[in-house]
Amino acid sequence: MKLTREARSIALVINAGSRKGSAARQLVAGSLQRAELPISTVYTVRGGGDLRRTLEQAVAEGHDLVVVGGGDGTIASAAGIVAGTDVVLGVLPMGTANDLARTLEIPRDLSSACAALADGKVVDIDLGRANGQPFLNVASAGLSVAVTQALSPRLKRLIGPLAYGVATLRSYATHKPFHARLEFPDGDHQPVELENLLQVAVGNGRYYGGGNAVSPTAGIDDHTLDIYAILAAPLRDQVKIARSLKNGKFVQSEQVYHLTSRKVRLVTDPPLPVNLDGEITTGTPTDFAVERNAVHVVVPGNSSSATFEGRN
């Protein structure tokens, strides 16, 4: 286990397109400098290709710690770039949900997050892949995609995490059930055919959707994926499921199919877009896999979310 203060060179990348990013650069840079962390370069980006090019540049320049401020989609993109390298990722929560920060027990307040970063420890976490693209929290098809599409930037700015509940209600009213087939390349489960579905999700981390738990036992360093499918059902049954989303016990419902695996292939009828940590970037059929201990990341010194094991 390393300490953050051992970093020789640090790059700070702020996504100004995230909910808090546009106003955060001076606050974060000042906080990290007061913590006596050697910030070598500060970048401000606005997402998309600019974000990827900047992150790749930061890694190529030889910084051993890249601190990224943004939402979960931004952090997942960064994780995909540093995965498998010795570069350490620092996380500053600047999005709407900030579920990765919740999983890693990183404070949501930026000043506190900077202090935790300065005094933090380095652990390694798993990285999910969907058709080769990275995700840290959850990938999903079905209702969640409609929710993401309904989450306008204006709504997120106005009410923050509450926007997820509003968008869910809007999307549920127009949802069309679908069919899915789950296949398991490692042979640890038999293929499964599922009809009349509301949503299929594959979780790598513990939290998603503004604080919902993937399952009671899900973790970001357990080296497995949590797969669940929610069946379409009468509204009263969906309300029961919704009430247990926060603790993950919804997976125990008769209307939910749940299992774990390191690899799964999802085929849907009709083909559907797939949401990766709030970004719709691929579609079905989708091959999911988990990369064990792929990303080195800084967590608070008292965090119990993950340990440093090394890749094996």
Coordinates of C-alpha atoms in Angstrom, one line a residue:
M1 CA 0.0 0.0 0.0
K2 CA 1.4 3.4 -1.0
L3 CA 0.5 6.9 0.4
T4 CA -0.6 9.7 -1.8
R5 CA 2.1 12.0 -0.6
E6 CA 4.7 9.7 -2.2
A7 CA 3.6 10.9 -5.6
R8 CA 6.3 12.7 -7.5
S9 CA 4.2 14.3 -10.2
I10 CA 0.5 15.0 -10.2
A11 CA -1.8 16.0 -13.1
L12 CA -5.2 17.5 -12.2
V13 CA -8.0 17.1 -14.8
I14 CA -11.3 18.9 -14.3
N15 CA -14.3 18.2 -16.4
A16 CA -16.0 21.6 -16.6
G17 CA -19.1 19.9 -18.2
S18 CA -19.9 18.0 -14.9
R19 CA -22.5 19.4 -12.5
K20 CA -19.9 21.1 -10.2
G21 CA -16.9 21.2 -12.6
S22 CA -17.2 24.7 -14.0
A23 CA -16.9 26.4 -10.6
A24 CA -14.5 24.0 -9.0
R25 CA -11.1 24.4 -10.6
Q26 CA -9.7 27.2 -8.3
L27 CA -11.1 25.6 -5.2
V28 CA -9.6 22.2 -6.0
A29 CA -6.2 23.5 -7.1
G30 CA -5.9 25.7 -4.0
S31 CA -6.9 22.9 -1.7
L32 CA -4.4 20.5 -3.1
Q33 CA -1.6 23.1 -3.1
R34 CA -2.3 23.9 0.6
A35 CA -2.1 20.1 1.2
E36 CA 1.4 20.3 -0.3
L37 CA 0.7 17.9 -3.1
P38 CA 3.0 18.6 -6.1
I39 CA 0.5 19.6 -8.8
S40 CA 2.5 19.7 -12.0
T41 CA -0.2 20.4 -14.6
V42 CA -3.9 21.5 -14.5
Y43 CA -6.2 20.7 -17.4
T44 CA -9.8 21.8 -17.9
V45 CA -11.9 19.9 -20.4
R46 CA -15.5 19.6 -21.4
G47 CA -16.0 15.9 -22.0
G48 CA -16.0 13.7 -25.1
G49 CA -12.9 13.4 -27.2
D50 CA -11.3 16.3 -25.4
L51 CA -11.4 14.4 -22.1
R52 CA -9.9 11.2 -23.6
R53 CA -7.1 13.1 -25.3
T54 CA -6.2 15.0 -22.2
L55 CA -6.2 11.9 -20.0
E56 CA -4.1 10.0 -22.5
Q57 CA -1.7 13.0 -22.5
A58 CA -1.5 13.1 -18.7
V59 CA -0.5 9.4 -18.7
A60 CA 2.0 9.8 -21.5
E61 CA 3.7 12.7 -19.7
G62 CA 4.7 10.4 -16.9
H63 CA 2.6 11.7 -14.0
D64 CA 2.3 8.9 -11.4
L65 CA -1.0 10.4 -10.0
V66 CA -3.8 11.7 -12.1
V67 CA -6.5 13.4 -10.1
V68 CA -9.8 13.6 -12.0
G69 CA -12.8 15.8 -11.1
G70 CA -16.1 14.9 -12.7
G71 CA -19.1 12.6 -12.6
D72 CA -19.1 8.9 -12.7
G73 CA -18.9 8.7 -16.5
T74 CA -15.8 10.9 -16.4
I75 CA -14.1 8.8 -13.7
A76 CA -14.9 5.6 -15.6
S77 CA -13.3 7.0 -18.8
A78 CA -10.2 7.8 -16.8
A79 CA -10.1 4.4 -15.1
G80 CA -10.2 2.7 -18.6
I81 CA -7.2 4.7 -19.6
V82 CA -5.0 4.1 -16.5
A83 CA -6.2 0.4 -16.1
G84 CA -3.3 -2.0 -16.2
T85 CA -0.7 0.7 -15.6
D86 CA 1.1 1.9 -12.5
V87 CA -0.6 5.3 -12.7
V88 CA -2.7 6.0 -9.7
L89 CA -6.2 7.6 -10.1
G90 CA -7.5 10.3 -7.7
V91 CA -11.2 10.9 -7.6
L92 CA -12.9 14.2 -6.9
P93 CA -16.8 13.9 -7.0
M94 CA -18.3 16.6 -9.2
G95 CA -21.2 14.9 -10.8
T96 CA -24.8 14.4 -9.8
A97 CA -24.8 10.9 -8.4
N98 CA -21.2 10.4 -7.4
D99 CA -21.7 6.7 -6.8
L100 CA -18.1 5.7 -7.2
A101 CA -17.2 8.2 -4.4
R102 CA -19.9 6.7 -2.3
T103 CA -18.5 3.2 -2.9
L104 CA -15.0 4.3 -2.1
E105 CA -16.1 6.3 1.0
I106 CA -14.7 9.6 -0.5
P107 CA -16.4 12.7 0.9
R108 CA -18.8 14.5 -1.4
D109 CA -17.7 17.9 -0.2
L110 CA -14.8 19.0 -2.5
S111 CA -12.7 20.5 0.2
S112 CA -13.0 17.4 2.3
A113 CA -12.4 15.2 -0.7
C114 CA -9.1 17.1 -1.4
A115 CA -8.0 16.6 2.2
A116 CA -8.9 12.9 2.0
L117 CA -6.9 12.7 -1.2
A118 CA -3.8 14.3 0.4
D119 CA -3.8 11.9 3.3
G120 CA -5.2 8.9 1.5
K121 CA -3.9 5.4 0.7
V122 CA -3.7 3.6 -2.6
V123 CA -5.9 0.5 -3.2
D124 CA -6.7 -1.5 -6.3
I125 CA -10.2 -2.0 -7.6
D126 CA -11.9 -4.0 -10.3
L127 CA -12.9 -2.6 -13.7
G128 CA -15.9 -3.7 -15.6
R129 CA -15.9 -3.9 -19.4
A130 CA -18.9 -3.9 -21.8
N131 CA -17.9 -4.6 -25.4
G132 CA -14.4 -3.4 -24.3
Q133 CA -15.6 -0.1 -22.9
P134 CA -15.0 0.6 -19.2
F135 CA -17.5 1.0 -16.3
L136 CA -17.0 1.1 -12.6
N137 CA -20.5 1.1 -11.1
V138 CA -23.2 -0.5 -13.2
A139 CA -24.0 -1.2 -16.9
S140 CA -27.7 -1.7 -17.8
A141 CA -30.2 -2.0 -20.5
G142 CA -33.9 -1.2 -20.3
L143 CA -35.6 1.3 -18.0
S144 CA -32.3 2.8 -16.8
V145 CA -31.4 3.9 -20.4
A146 CA -34.7 5.8 -20.6
V147 CA -34.0 7.4 -17.2
T148 CA -30.5 8.5 -18.4
Q149 CA -32.1 10.1 -21.5
A150 CA -34.6 11.9 -19.4
L151 CA -32.0 13.3 -17.1
S152 CA -31.5 16.7 -18.7
P153 CA -28.6 18.9 -17.5
R154 CA -31.1 21.5 -16.4
L155 CA -32.9 19.0 -14.2
K156 CA -29.7 17.7 -12.6
R157 CA -28.5 21.3 -11.9
L158 CA -31.9 22.2 -10.3
I159 CA -32.5 19.3 -8.0
G160 CA -29.3 17.2 -8.0
P161 CA -29.7 13.5 -7.1
L162 CA -33.5 13.9 -6.8
A163 CA -33.5 14.2 -10.6
Y164 CA -33.1 10.4 -10.8
G165 CA -36.5 9.8 -9.1
V166 CA -38.3 12.3 -11.3
A167 CA -36.7 10.8 -14.5
T168 CA -37.6 7.3 -13.3
L169 CA -41.3 8.1 -12.9
R170 CA -41.4 9.7 -16.4
S171 CA -39.6 6.7 -18.0
Y172 CA -41.7 4.0 -16.3
A173 CA -44.9 5.3 -17.8
T174 CA -43.6 4.7 -21.3
H175 CA -41.5 1.6 -20.9
K176 CA -41.9 -1.4 -23.2
P177 CA -40.9 -4.8 -21.8
F178 CA -38.2 -6.8 -23.7
H179 CA -36.8 -10.3 -23.9
A180 CA -33.2 -11.2 -22.9
R181 CA -30.8 -14.1 -23.0
L182 CA -27.9 -14.4 -20.6
E183 CA -25.0 -16.6 -21.7
F184 CA -21.9 -17.5 -19.6
P185 CA -18.7 -18.1 -21.5
D186 CA -16.9 -19.6 -18.5
G187 CA -19.7 -22.3 -18.1
D188 CA -20.4 -21.4 -14.5
H189 CA -24.1 -21.0 -15.2
Q190 CA -26.5 -22.4 -17.8
P191 CA -27.9 -19.9 -20.4
V192 CA -31.0 -18.2 -19.2
E193 CA -34.0 -16.9 -21.2
L194 CA -36.0 -14.1 -19.6
E195 CA -39.3 -12.6 -20.9
N196 CA -41.2 -9.4 -20.1
L197 CA -38.3 -7.5 -18.6
L198 CA -38.1 -4.1 -17.1
Q199 CA -34.3 -3.9 -16.8
V200 CA -31.1 -6.0 -16.9
A201 CA -28.0 -4.7 -15.1
V202 CA -24.5 -5.8 -14.6
G203 CA -22.8 -4.3 -11.5
N204 CA -19.1 -4.0 -10.8
G205 CA -19.2 -1.6 -7.9
R206 CA -21.5 -1.3 -4.9
Y207 CA -23.7 1.8 -5.7
Y208 CA -25.5 3.3 -8.7
G209 CA -28.3 5.7 -9.5
G210 CA -27.7 8.1 -6.7
G211 CA -27.1 5.7 -3.8
N212 CA -28.9 2.4 -4.7
A213 CA -27.0 -0.7 -3.8
V214 CA -26.4 -3.3 -6.5
S215 CA -26.9 -6.1 -4.0
P216 CA -26.3 -6.6 -0.2
T217 CA -22.9 -8.2 -0.9
A218 CA -21.7 -6.3 -4.0
G219 CA -18.2 -4.7 -3.8
I220 CA -15.8 -3.1 -6.1
D221 CA -12.9 -5.5 -5.3
D222 CA -14.8 -8.8 -5.1
H223 CA -13.6 -9.8 -8.6
T224 CA -17.1 -10.7 -9.8
L225 CA -20.0 -9.0 -11.5
D226 CA -23.5 -8.9 -10.0
I227 CA -26.1 -9.6 -12.7
Y228 CA -29.7 -8.9 -12.1
A229 CA -32.9 -8.8 -14.2
I230 CA -36.1 -7.1 -13.0
L231 CA -39.3 -8.6 -14.5
A232 CA -42.1 -6.3 -15.5
A233 CA -44.9 -6.6 -12.8
P234 CA -47.9 -4.8 -11.5
L235 CA -47.2 -1.3 -10.0
R236 CA -47.6 -2.5 -6.4
D237 CA -44.9 -5.1 -6.9
Q238 CA -42.6 -2.5 -8.5
V239 CA -43.1 -0.2 -5.6
K240 CA -42.0 -3.0 -3.2
I241 CA -38.9 -3.5 -5.2
A242 CA -38.2 0.3 -5.3
R243 CA -38.4 0.5 -1.5
S244 CA -35.5 -2.0 -1.2
L245 CA -33.2 -0.4 -3.8
K246 CA -31.1 1.5 -1.3
N247 CA -30.0 -1.6 0.6
G248 CA -29.9 -4.0 -2.4
K249 CA -32.3 -6.4 -1.0
F250 CA -34.6 -6.0 -4.0
V251 CA -32.5 -8.9 -5.6
Q252 CA -34.3 -11.2 -3.1
S253 CA -37.7 -10.5 -4.7
E254 CA -39.5 -13.1 -6.8
Q255 CA -39.6 -10.5 -9.6
V256 CA -35.8 -10.3 -9.7
Y257 CA -33.4 -12.8 -11.2
H258 CA -29.9 -12.4 -9.6
L259 CA -26.5 -14.2 -9.9
T260 CA -22.8 -13.5 -10.0
S261 CA -20.1 -14.3 -12.6
R262 CA -16.9 -13.0 -14.0
K263 CA -18.2 -13.0 -17.6
V264 CA -21.7 -12.7 -19.2
R265 CA -23.1 -12.1 -22.6
L266 CA -26.4 -10.2 -22.9
V267 CA -28.6 -10.6 -26.0
T268 CA -31.9 -8.7 -26.1
D269 CA -34.9 -8.7 -28.4
P270 CA -35.2 -6.0 -29.6
P271 CA -31.5 -4.8 -29.6
L272 CA -31.1 -2.1 -26.9
P273 CA -28.7 0.7 -26.0
V274 CA -26.6 0.1 -22.9
N275 CA -25.9 2.6 -20.2
L276 CA -22.4 2.6 -18.7
D277 CA -22.1 4.7 -15.5
G278 CA -24.6 7.2 -16.9
E279 CA -23.2 7.3 -20.5
I280 CA -25.0 5.5 -23.3
T281 CA -22.0 4.3 -25.3
T282 CA -22.7 0.7 -26.6
G283 CA -25.6 -1.7 -27.2
T284 CA -26.7 -5.3 -27.2
P285 CA -25.5 -7.9 -27.8
T286 CA -23.0 -7.0 -25.1
D287 CA -20.0 -9.0 -23.7
F288 CA -19.3 -8.1 -20.1
A289 CA -16.2 -9.0 -18.1
V290 CA -14.4 -7.9 -15.0
E291 CA -10.7 -7.0 -14.8
R292 CA -9.4 -7.9 -11.4
N293 CA -7.5 -5.2 -9.5
A294 CA -7.1 -3.3 -12.7
V295 CA -7.1 0.3 -11.3
H296 CA -4.9 1.8 -8.6
V297 CA -7.0 4.5 -6.9
V298 CA -6.7 6.8 -3.8
V299 CA -9.2 6.3 -1.0
P300 CA -9.4 7.9 2.5
G301 CA -7.1 6.4 5.0
N302 CA -10.0 5.0 7.0
S303 CA -11.8 3.6 4.0
S304 CA -12.6 -0.2 4.1
S305 CA -14.0 -0.3 0.5
A306 CA -11.0 -2.0 -1.0
T307 CA -7.4 -3.2 -0.3
F308 CA -4.2 -3.3 -2.2
E309 CA -3.6 -6.8 -3.5
G310 CA -1.7 -6.3 -6.8
R311 CA -2.8 -7.8 -10.1
N312 CA -3.0 -11.5 -10.2

